[in-house]
């Protein structure tokens, strides 16, 4: 298996990282996966970047995937279901299309968990579209616990989403 490294993205990484979001959105839609209807707006991703919340997974020094790690992020759809604080929201996890299917997902989650645990974070929360169940099974097999599933309006399309969490330290 390839060695995966995780690091905070630098300003010079922004364009390549944002292009992954665009490419993955296109890939998802082309493959009938309703996770994202459109890429995260550039200005939102840039704000996250400026705040140091965007990270990259590198395989052999090539940017293979991106993720945003956002402390205490209050996702509107889950506001009543999230803890008041002391967690990190794992958002916008996207693997570059030419790395999809190489079995990097579990290693990427482990790197996130190790990094956040070293920073004193004890809990991770995330959500995903139910779709055909592949993502649900993936997160559950990685130890994430589903909390609630509900319809969430994404653009003009209602989708069924599930909220997950995982304790990574006590």
Coordinates of N, CA and C in Angstrom, one line a residue, residues 67-161:
X67 N -9.5 17.4 2.4 CA -10.5 17.4 3.4 C -10.4 18.7 4.2
X68 N -11.6 19.1 4.7 CA -11.6 20.3 5.6 C -11.9 19.8 7.0
X69 N -11.1 20.3 7.9 CA -11.3 19.9 9.3 C -11.6 21.2 10.1
X70 N -12.9 21.3 10.5 CA -13.4 22.6 11.0 C -13.9 22.4 12.4
X71 N -13.2 23.1 13.3 CA -13.6 23.0 14.7 C -15.0 23.5 15.0
X72 N -15.8 22.7 15.7 CA -17.1 23.1 16.1 C -18.0 23.7 15.1
X73 N -17.9 23.2 13.9 CA -18.7 23.7 12.7 C -20.2 23.3 13.0
X74 N -21.1 24.3 12.8 CA -22.5 24.2 13.1 C -23.2 24.0 11.7
X75 N -23.3 22.8 11.3 CA -24.0 22.5 10.0 C -25.5 22.8 10.3
X76 N -26.1 23.6 9.5 CA -27.5 24.0 9.7 C -28.4 22.8 9.8
X77 N -28.3 21.9 8.9 CA -29.2 20.7 8.9 C -29.1 19.9 10.2
X78 N -28.0 19.9 10.9 CA -27.8 19.1 12.0 C -27.6 19.9 13.3
X79 N -28.0 21.2 13.3 CA -27.7 22.0 14.5 C -28.2 21.5 15.8
X80 N -29.4 20.9 15.8 CA -30.0 20.3 17.0 C -29.4 19.0 17.4
X81 N -28.6 18.4 16.5 CA -28.1 17.0 16.7 C -26.6 17.0 17.1
X82 N -25.9 18.1 16.9 CA -24.5 18.2 17.2 C -24.2 18.6 18.6
X83 N -23.1 18.1 19.2 CA -22.7 18.6 20.5 C -22.5 20.1 20.5
X84 N -22.5 20.8 21.6 CA -22.3 22.2 21.6 C -20.9 22.6 21.3
X85 N -19.9 21.8 21.5 CA -18.5 22.1 21.2 C -17.6 20.9 21.4
X86 N -16.3 21.2 21.3 CA -15.3 20.1 21.5 C -15.3 19.0 20.5
X87 N -15.5 19.3 19.2 CA -15.4 18.3 18.2 C -14.8 19.0 16.9
X88 N -14.5 18.2 15.9 CA -14.1 18.7 14.6 C -15.0 18.1 13.6
X89 N -15.5 18.9 12.7 CA -16.3 18.5 11.6 C -15.4 18.1 10.4
X90 N -15.6 16.9 9.9 CA -14.8 16.4 8.8 C -15.7 16.7 7.6
X91 N -15.3 17.6 6.7 CA -16.1 18.0 5.6 C -15.3 18.0 4.3
X92 N -16.1 17.9 3.2 CA -15.6 18.1 1.9 C -14.4 17.1 1.6
X93 N -14.5 15.9 2.0 CA -13.5 14.9 1.7 C -13.7 14.5 0.3
X94 N -12.6 14.7 -0.5 CA -12.7 14.4 -1.9 C -11.4 13.8 -2.4
X95 N -11.5 12.7 -3.0 CA -10.3 12.0 -3.6 C -10.2 12.3 -5.1
X96 N -9.1 12.7 -5.6 CA -8.9 13.0 -7.0 C -9.3 11.8 -7.8
X97 N -10.1 12.0 -8.9 CA -10.6 10.9 -9.7 C -9.5 9.8 -10.0
X98 N -8.3 10.2 -10.4 CA -7.3 9.2 -10.7 C -6.7 8.4 -9.6
X99 N -7.2 8.8 -8.3 CA -6.8 8.0 -7.1 C -8.0 7.2 -6.6
X100 N -9.2 7.4 -7.1 CA -10.4 6.7 -6.7 C -10.2 5.2 -7.0
X101 N -10.6 4.4 -6.1 CA -10.5 2.9 -6.3 C -9.2 2.3 -5.9
X102 N -8.3 3.1 -5.3 CA -7.0 2.5 -4.9 C -6.9 2.1 -3.5
X103 N -8.1 2.2 -2.8 CA -8.1 1.7 -1.4 C -7.4 2.7 -0.4
X104 N -7.5 4.0 -0.7 CA -6.8 5.0 0.2 C -7.7 5.5 1.3
X105 N -9.0 5.2 1.2 CA -10.0 5.8 2.2 C -9.7 5.5 3.6
X106 N -9.5 4.3 4.0 CA -9.2 3.9 5.4 C -8.0 4.6 5.9
X107 N -6.9 4.6 5.1 CA -5.7 5.2 5.5 C -5.8 6.7 5.7
X108 N -6.7 7.3 4.9 CA -6.9 8.8 5.0 C -7.6 9.1 6.3
X109 N -8.6 8.3 6.6 CA -9.4 8.5 7.9 C -8.4 8.3 9.1
X110 N -7.6 7.3 9.0 CA -6.7 7.0 10.1 C -5.7 8.2 10.3
X111 N -5.2 8.8 9.2 CA -4.3 9.9 9.3 C -5.1 11.1 9.9
X112 N -6.3 11.3 9.6 CA -7.1 12.4 10.2 C -7.2 12.2 11.7
X113 N -7.6 11.0 12.0 CA -7.8 10.7 13.4 C -6.5 10.8 14.3
X114 N -5.4 10.3 13.7 CA -4.1 10.5 14.4 C -3.8 12.0 14.6
X115 N -3.9 12.7 13.5 CA -3.6 14.2 13.6 C -4.4 14.9 14.6
X116 N -5.7 14.7 14.5 CA -6.6 15.4 15.4 C -6.4 14.9 16.9
X117 N -6.2 13.7 17.1 CA -5.9 13.2 18.4 C -4.7 13.8 19.0
X118 N -3.6 14.0 18.2 CA -2.4 14.7 18.7 C -2.7 16.1 19.0
X119 N -3.7 16.7 18.4 CA -4.1 18.1 18.7 C -5.0 18.2 19.9
X120 N -5.4 17.1 20.5 CA -6.2 17.1 21.6 C -7.7 17.0 21.3
X121 N -8.1 16.8 20.1 CA -9.5 16.6 19.7 C -9.9 15.2 20.1
X122 N -11.1 15.1 20.6 CA -11.6 13.8 21.1 C -12.8 13.3 20.2
X123 N -13.4 14.1 19.4 CA -14.5 13.6 18.6 C -14.6 14.2 17.2
X124 N -14.9 13.4 16.3 CA -15.1 13.8 14.9 C -16.6 13.6 14.5
X125 N -17.2 14.5 13.8 CA -18.5 14.4 13.2 C -18.5 14.6 11.7
X126 N -19.4 14.0 11.0 CA -19.5 14.2 9.6 C -20.8 13.7 9.1
X127 N -21.2 14.0 7.9 CA -22.4 13.5 7.3 C -22.1 13.1 5.9
X128 N -23.0 12.2 5.3 CA -22.9 11.8 4.0 C -24.3 11.4 3.4
X129 N -24.4 11.5 2.1 CA -25.7 11.1 1.5 C -25.7 9.6 1.5
X130 N -26.9 9.1 1.7 CA -27.1 7.6 1.9 C -26.8 6.9 0.5
X131 N -27.4 7.4 -0.5 CA -27.2 6.9 -1.9 C -27.4 5.4 -1.9
X132 N -26.4 4.6 -2.4 CA -26.5 3.2 -2.5 C -26.0 2.5 -1.3
X133 N -25.6 3.3 -0.3 CA -25.1 2.7 1.0 C -23.6 2.4 1.1
X134 N -22.9 2.7 0.0 CA -21.4 2.4 0.1 C -20.7 3.3 1.1
X135 N -21.1 4.6 1.1 CA -20.4 5.5 2.1 C -20.9 5.1 3.5
X136 N -22.1 4.8 3.7 CA -22.6 4.4 5.1 C -21.8 3.2 5.6
X137 N -21.6 2.2 4.8 CA -20.9 1.0 5.2 C -19.4 1.3 5.4
X138 N -18.9 2.2 4.5 CA -17.5 2.6 4.7 C -17.2 3.2 6.1
X139 N -18.0 4.3 6.4 CA -17.8 5.0 7.7 C -18.1 4.0 8.9
X140 N -19.1 3.2 8.8 CA -19.4 2.3 9.9 C -18.3 1.3 10.0
X141 N -17.7 0.8 9.0 CA -16.6 -0.1 9.1 C -15.4 0.5 9.7
X142 N -15.3 1.8 9.6 CA -14.2 2.6 10.2 C -14.4 3.0 11.6
X143 N -15.6 2.6 12.2 CA -15.9 2.8 13.5 C -16.7 4.1 13.8
X144 N -17.3 4.7 12.7 CA -18.1 5.8 12.9 C -19.5 5.3 13.2
X145 N -20.2 6.0 14.1 CA -21.5 5.6 14.6 C -22.6 6.5 14.0
X146 N -23.6 5.9 13.3 CA -24.7 6.7 12.7 C -25.6 7.2 13.8
X147 N -26.0 8.4 13.7 CA -26.9 9.0 14.8 C -28.3 9.2 14.3
X148 N -28.4 9.8 13.1 CA -29.8 10.1 12.6 C -29.7 10.2 11.1
X149 N -30.8 9.8 10.5 CA -30.9 9.9 9.0 C -32.1 10.7 8.7
X150 N -32.0 11.6 7.8 CA -33.2 12.4 7.5 C -33.0 13.0 6.1
X151 N -34.1 13.5 5.5 CA -34.1 14.2 4.3 C -33.5 15.6 4.4
X152 N -32.6 15.9 3.5 CA -31.9 17.2 3.5 C -32.1 17.7 2.1
X153 N -32.5 19.0 2.0 CA -32.7 19.6 0.7 C -31.3 20.1 0.3
X154 N -30.8 19.6 -0.9 CA -29.6 20.0 -1.5 C -29.9 20.6 -2.8
X155 N -29.9 22.0 -2.9 CA -30.3 22.7 -4.1 C -31.8 22.4 -4.2
X156 N -32.2 21.8 -5.3 CA -33.6 21.5 -5.6 C -33.9 20.1 -5.3
X157 N -32.9 19.3 -4.9 CA -33.1 17.9 -4.8 C -33.1 17.5 -3.3
X158 N -34.2 16.8 -2.8 CA -34.1 16.3 -1.5 C -33.3 15.0 -1.5
X159 N -32.4 14.8 -0.6 CA -31.6 13.6 -0.4 C -31.6 13.1 1.0
X160 N -31.4 11.9 1.1 CA -31.4 11.3 2.5 C -29.9 11.3 2.9
X161 N -29.7 11.9 4.1 CA -28.3 12.0 4.6 C -28.3 11.3 6.0

